[in-house]
CSV table of N, CA and C in Angstrom, one decimal:
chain,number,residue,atom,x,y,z
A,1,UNK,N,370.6,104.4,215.6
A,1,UNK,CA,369.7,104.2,216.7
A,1,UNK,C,368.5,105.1,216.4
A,2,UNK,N,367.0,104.4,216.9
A,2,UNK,CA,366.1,105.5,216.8
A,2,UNK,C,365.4,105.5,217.9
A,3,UNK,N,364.9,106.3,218.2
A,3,UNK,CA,363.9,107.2,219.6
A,3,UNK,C,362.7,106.5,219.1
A,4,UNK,N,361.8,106.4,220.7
A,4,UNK,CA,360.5,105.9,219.7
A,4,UNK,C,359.9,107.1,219.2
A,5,UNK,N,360.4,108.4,220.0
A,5,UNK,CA,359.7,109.6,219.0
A,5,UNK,C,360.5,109.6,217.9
A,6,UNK,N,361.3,109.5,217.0
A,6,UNK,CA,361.5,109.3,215.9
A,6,UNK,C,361.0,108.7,215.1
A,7,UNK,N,360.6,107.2,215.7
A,7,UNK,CA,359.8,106.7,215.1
A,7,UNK,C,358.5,106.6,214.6
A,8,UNK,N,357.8,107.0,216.0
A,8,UNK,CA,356.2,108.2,215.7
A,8,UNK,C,356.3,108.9,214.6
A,9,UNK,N,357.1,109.5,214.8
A,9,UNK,CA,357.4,111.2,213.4
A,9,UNK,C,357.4,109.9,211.9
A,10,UNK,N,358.5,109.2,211.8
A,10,UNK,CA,358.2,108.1,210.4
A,10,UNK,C,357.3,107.9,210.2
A,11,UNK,N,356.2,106.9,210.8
A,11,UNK,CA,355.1,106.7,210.6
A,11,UNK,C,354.3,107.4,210.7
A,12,UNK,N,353.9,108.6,211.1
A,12,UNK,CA,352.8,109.3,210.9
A,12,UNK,C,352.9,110.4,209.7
A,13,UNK,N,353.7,109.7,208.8
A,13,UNK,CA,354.3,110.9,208.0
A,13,UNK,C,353.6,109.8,206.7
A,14,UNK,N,353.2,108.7,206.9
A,14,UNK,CA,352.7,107.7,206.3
A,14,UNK,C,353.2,107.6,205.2
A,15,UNK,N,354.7,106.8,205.3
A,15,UNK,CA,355.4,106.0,204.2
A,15,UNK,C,354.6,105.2,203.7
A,16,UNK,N,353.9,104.2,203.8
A,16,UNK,CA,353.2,103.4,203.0
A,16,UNK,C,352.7,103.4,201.9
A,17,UNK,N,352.1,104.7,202.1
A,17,UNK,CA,351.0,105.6,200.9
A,17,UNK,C,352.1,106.6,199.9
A,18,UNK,N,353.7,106.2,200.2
A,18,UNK,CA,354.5,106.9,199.0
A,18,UNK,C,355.1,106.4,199.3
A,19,UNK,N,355.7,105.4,198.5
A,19,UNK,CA,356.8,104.0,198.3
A,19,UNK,C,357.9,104.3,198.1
A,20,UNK,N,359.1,104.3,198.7
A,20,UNK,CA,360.2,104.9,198.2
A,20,UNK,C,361.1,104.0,199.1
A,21,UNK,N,362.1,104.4,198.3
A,21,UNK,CA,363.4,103.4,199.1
A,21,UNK,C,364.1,103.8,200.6
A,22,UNK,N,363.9,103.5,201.5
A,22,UNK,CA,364.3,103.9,203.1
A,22,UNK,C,365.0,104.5,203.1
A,23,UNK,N,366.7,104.8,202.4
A,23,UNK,CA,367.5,105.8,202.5
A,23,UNK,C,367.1,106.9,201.7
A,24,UNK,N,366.3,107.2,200.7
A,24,UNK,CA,365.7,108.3,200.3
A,24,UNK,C,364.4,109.0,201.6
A,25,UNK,N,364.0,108.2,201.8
A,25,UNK,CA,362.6,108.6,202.8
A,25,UNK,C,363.8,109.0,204.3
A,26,UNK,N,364.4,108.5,204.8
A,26,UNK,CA,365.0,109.1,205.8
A,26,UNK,C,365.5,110.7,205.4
A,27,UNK,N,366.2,110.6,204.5
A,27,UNK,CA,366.8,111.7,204.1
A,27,UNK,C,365.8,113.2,204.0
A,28,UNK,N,364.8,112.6,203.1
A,28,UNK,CA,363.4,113.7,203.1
A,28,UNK,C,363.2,114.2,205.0
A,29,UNK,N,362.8,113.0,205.5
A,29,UNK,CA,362.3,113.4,206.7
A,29,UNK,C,363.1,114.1,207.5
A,30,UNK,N,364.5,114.2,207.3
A,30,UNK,CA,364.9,115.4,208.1
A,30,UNK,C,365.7,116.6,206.9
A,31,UNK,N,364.9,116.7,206.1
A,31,UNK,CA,365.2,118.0,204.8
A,31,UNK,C,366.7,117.7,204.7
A,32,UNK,N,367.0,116.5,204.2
A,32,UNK,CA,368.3,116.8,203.5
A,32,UNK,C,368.5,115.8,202.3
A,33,UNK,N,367.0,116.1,201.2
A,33,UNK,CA,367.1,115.8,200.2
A,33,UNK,C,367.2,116.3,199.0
A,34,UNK,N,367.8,116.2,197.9
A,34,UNK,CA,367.7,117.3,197.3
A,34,UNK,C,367.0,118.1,195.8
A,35,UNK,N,365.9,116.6,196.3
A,35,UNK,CA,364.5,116.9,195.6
A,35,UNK,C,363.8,117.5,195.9
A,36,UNK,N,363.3,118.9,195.6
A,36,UNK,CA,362.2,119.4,196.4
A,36,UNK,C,360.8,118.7,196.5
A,37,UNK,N,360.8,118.4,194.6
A,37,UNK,CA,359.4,117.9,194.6
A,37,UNK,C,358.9,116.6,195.5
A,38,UNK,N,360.5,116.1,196.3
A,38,UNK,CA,359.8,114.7,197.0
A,38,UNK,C,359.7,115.4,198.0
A,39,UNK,N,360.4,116.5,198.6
A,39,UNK,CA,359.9,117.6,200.0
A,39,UNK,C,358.4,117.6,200.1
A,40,UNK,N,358.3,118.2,199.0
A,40,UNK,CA,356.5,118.7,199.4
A,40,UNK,C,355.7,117.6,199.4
A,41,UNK,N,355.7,116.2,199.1
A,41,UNK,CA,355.2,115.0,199.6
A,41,UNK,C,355.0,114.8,200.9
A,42,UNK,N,355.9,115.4,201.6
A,42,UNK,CA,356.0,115.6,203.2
A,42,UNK,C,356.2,116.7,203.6
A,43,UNK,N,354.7,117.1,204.4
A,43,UNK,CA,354.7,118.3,205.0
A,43,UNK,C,355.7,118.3,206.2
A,44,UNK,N,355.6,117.6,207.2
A,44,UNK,CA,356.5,118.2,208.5
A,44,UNK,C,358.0,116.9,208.5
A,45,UNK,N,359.3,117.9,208.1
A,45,UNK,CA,360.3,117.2,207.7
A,45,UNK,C,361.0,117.4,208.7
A,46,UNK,N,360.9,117.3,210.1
A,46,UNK,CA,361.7,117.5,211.1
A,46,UNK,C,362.0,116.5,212.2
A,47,UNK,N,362.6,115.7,211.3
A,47,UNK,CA,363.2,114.6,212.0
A,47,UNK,C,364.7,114.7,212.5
A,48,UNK,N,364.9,114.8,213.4
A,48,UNK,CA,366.9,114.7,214.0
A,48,UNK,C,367.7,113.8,214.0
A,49,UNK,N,368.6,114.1,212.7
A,49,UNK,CA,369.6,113.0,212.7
A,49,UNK,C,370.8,114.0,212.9
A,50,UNK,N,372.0,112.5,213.6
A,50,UNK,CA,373.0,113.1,213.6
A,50,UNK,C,374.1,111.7,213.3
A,51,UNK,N,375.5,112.0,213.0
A,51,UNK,CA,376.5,111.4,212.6
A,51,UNK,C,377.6,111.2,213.4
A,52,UNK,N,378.7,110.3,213.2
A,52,UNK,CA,379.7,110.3,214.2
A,52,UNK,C,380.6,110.8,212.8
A,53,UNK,N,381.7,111.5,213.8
A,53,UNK,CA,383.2,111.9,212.7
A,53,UNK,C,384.2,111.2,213.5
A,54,UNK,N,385.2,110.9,213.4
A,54,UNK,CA,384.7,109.9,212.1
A,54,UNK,C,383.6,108.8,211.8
A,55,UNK,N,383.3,108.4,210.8
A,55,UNK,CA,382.1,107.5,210.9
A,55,UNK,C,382.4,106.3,211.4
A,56,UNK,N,381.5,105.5,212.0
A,56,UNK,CA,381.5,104.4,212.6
A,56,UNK,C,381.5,102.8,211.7
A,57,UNK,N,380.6,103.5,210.5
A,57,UNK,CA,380.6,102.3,209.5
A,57,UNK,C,381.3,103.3,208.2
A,58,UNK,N,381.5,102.5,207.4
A,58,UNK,CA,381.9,103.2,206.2
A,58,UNK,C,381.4,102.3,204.9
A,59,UNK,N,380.9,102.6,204.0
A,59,UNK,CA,380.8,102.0,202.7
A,59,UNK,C,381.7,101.3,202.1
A,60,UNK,N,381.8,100.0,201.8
A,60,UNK,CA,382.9,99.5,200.9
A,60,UNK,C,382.7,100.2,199.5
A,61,UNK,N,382.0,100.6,199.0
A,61,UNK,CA,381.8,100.9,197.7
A,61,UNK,C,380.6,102.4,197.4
A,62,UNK,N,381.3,103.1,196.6
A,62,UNK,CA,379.7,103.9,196.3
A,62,UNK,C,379.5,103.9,194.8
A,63,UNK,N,378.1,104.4,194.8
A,63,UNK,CA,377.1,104.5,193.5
A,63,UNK,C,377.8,104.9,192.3
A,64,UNK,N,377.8,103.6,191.6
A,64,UNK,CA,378.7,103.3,190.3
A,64,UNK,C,380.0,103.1,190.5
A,65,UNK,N,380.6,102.8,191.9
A,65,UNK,CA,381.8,101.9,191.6
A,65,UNK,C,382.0,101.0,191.4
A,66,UNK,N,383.2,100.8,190.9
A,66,UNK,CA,383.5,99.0,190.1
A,66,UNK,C,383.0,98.5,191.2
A,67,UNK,N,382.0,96.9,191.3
A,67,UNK,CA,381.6,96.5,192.1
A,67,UNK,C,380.7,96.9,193.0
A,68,UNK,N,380.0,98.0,193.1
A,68,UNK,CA,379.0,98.5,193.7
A,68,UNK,C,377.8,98.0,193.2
A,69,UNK,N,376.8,97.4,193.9
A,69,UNK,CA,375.3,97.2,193.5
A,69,UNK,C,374.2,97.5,194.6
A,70,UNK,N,373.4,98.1,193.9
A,70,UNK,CA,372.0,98.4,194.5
A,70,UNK,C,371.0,98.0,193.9
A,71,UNK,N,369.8,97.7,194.4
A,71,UNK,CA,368.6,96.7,194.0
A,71,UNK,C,367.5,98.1,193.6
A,72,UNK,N,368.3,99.7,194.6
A,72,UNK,CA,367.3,100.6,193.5
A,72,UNK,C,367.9,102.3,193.5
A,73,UNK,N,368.9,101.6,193.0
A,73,UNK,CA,370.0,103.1,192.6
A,73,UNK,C,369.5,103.2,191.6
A,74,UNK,N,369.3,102.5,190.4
A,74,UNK,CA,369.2,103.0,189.1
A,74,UNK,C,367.8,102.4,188.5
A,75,UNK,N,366.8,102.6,189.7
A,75,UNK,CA,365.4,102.6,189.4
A,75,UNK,C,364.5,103.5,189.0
A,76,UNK,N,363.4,103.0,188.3
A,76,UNK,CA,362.6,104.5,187.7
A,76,UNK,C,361.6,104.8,188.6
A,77,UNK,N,361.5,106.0,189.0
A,77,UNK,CA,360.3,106.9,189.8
A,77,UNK,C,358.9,106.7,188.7
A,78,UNK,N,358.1,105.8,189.5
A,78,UNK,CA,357.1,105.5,189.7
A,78,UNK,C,355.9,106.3,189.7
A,79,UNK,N,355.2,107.1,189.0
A,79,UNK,CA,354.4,108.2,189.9
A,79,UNK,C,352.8,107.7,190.0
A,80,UNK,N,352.4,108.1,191.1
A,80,UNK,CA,351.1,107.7,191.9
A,80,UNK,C,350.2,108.2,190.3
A,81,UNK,N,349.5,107.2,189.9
A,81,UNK,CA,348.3,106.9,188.8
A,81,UNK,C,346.8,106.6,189.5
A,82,UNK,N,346.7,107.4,190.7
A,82,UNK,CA,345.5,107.6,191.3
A,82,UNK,C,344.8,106.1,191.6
A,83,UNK,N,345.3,104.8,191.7
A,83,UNK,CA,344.9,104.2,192.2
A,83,UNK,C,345.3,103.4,193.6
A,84,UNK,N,344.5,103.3,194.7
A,84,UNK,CA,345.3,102.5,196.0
A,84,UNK,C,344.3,101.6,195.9
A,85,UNK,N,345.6,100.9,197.2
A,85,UNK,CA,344.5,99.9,197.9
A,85,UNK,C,344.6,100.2,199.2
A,86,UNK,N,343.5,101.1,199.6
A,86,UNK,CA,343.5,101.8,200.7
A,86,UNK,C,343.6,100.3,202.0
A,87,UNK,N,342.8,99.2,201.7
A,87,UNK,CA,342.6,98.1,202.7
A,87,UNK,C,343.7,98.3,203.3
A,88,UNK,N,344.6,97.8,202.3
A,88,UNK,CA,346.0,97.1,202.6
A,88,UNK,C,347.0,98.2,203.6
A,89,UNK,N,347.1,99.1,202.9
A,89,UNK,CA,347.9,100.4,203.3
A,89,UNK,C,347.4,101.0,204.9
A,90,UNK,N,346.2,101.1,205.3
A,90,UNK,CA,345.5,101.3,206.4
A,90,UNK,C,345.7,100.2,207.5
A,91,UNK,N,345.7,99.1,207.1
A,91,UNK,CA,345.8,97.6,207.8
A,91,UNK,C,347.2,97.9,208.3
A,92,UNK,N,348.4,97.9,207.4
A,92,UNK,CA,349.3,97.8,207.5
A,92,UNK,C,350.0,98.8,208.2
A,93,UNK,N,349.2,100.0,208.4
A,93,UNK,CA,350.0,101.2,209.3
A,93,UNK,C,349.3,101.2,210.5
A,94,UNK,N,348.1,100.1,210.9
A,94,UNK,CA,347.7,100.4,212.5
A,94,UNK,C,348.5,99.5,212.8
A,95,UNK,N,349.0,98.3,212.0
A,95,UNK,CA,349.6,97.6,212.6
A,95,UNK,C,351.1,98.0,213.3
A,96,UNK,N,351.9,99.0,212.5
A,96,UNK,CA,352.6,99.7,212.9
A,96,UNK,C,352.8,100.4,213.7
A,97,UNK,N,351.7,101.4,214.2
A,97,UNK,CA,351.6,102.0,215.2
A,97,UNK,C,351.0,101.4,215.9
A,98,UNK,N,350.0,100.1,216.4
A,98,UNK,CA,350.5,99.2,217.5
A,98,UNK,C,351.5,99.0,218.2
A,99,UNK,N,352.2,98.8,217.4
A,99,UNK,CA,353.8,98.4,217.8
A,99,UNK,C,354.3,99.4,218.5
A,100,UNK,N,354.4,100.3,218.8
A,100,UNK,CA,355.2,101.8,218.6
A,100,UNK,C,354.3,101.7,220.1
């Protein structure tokens, strides 16, 4: 579940403009990643998550088990080569925070 203030905090943290895969970017935003260098990408990391025990869903499989696939477990970090397309990126986050 997300709060719409949760959701405010996501988006104004402006994912668009640093691409990353959703379960990495959640995890930054409430400091429980354990990259720093993706920390300091994001200044304010105080987003509130919380868990059920036992958990509610559970994984059939994790990272690198027989049968386990991900579309970007074993992808390469990308690093920003100073070029955007600010149009697109700007377009795309009012449109978001419309919404919101």
């Amino acid at each position: 579940m997300l709060s719409k203030q949760g959701a405010k905090k996501l988006v104004q943290a402006q994912p668009l403009r640093k691409m990353m895969a959703v379960d990495e970017y959640l995890c930054l935003m409430f400091d429980q990643h354990p990259r720093d260098d993706w920390k300091n990408k994001f200044a304010r990391r105080d987003l509130r998550a919380f868990s059920a025990n036992p958990l509610l869903i559970s994984p059939t499989h994790y990272t690198y088990d027989h049968s386990y696939f991900s579309d970007t477990e074993a992808s390469v970090v990308i690093e920003d080569n100073g070029v955007k397309d600010e149009a697109s990126v700007v377009i795309k986050e009012k449109e978001v925070k419309d919404e919101l």
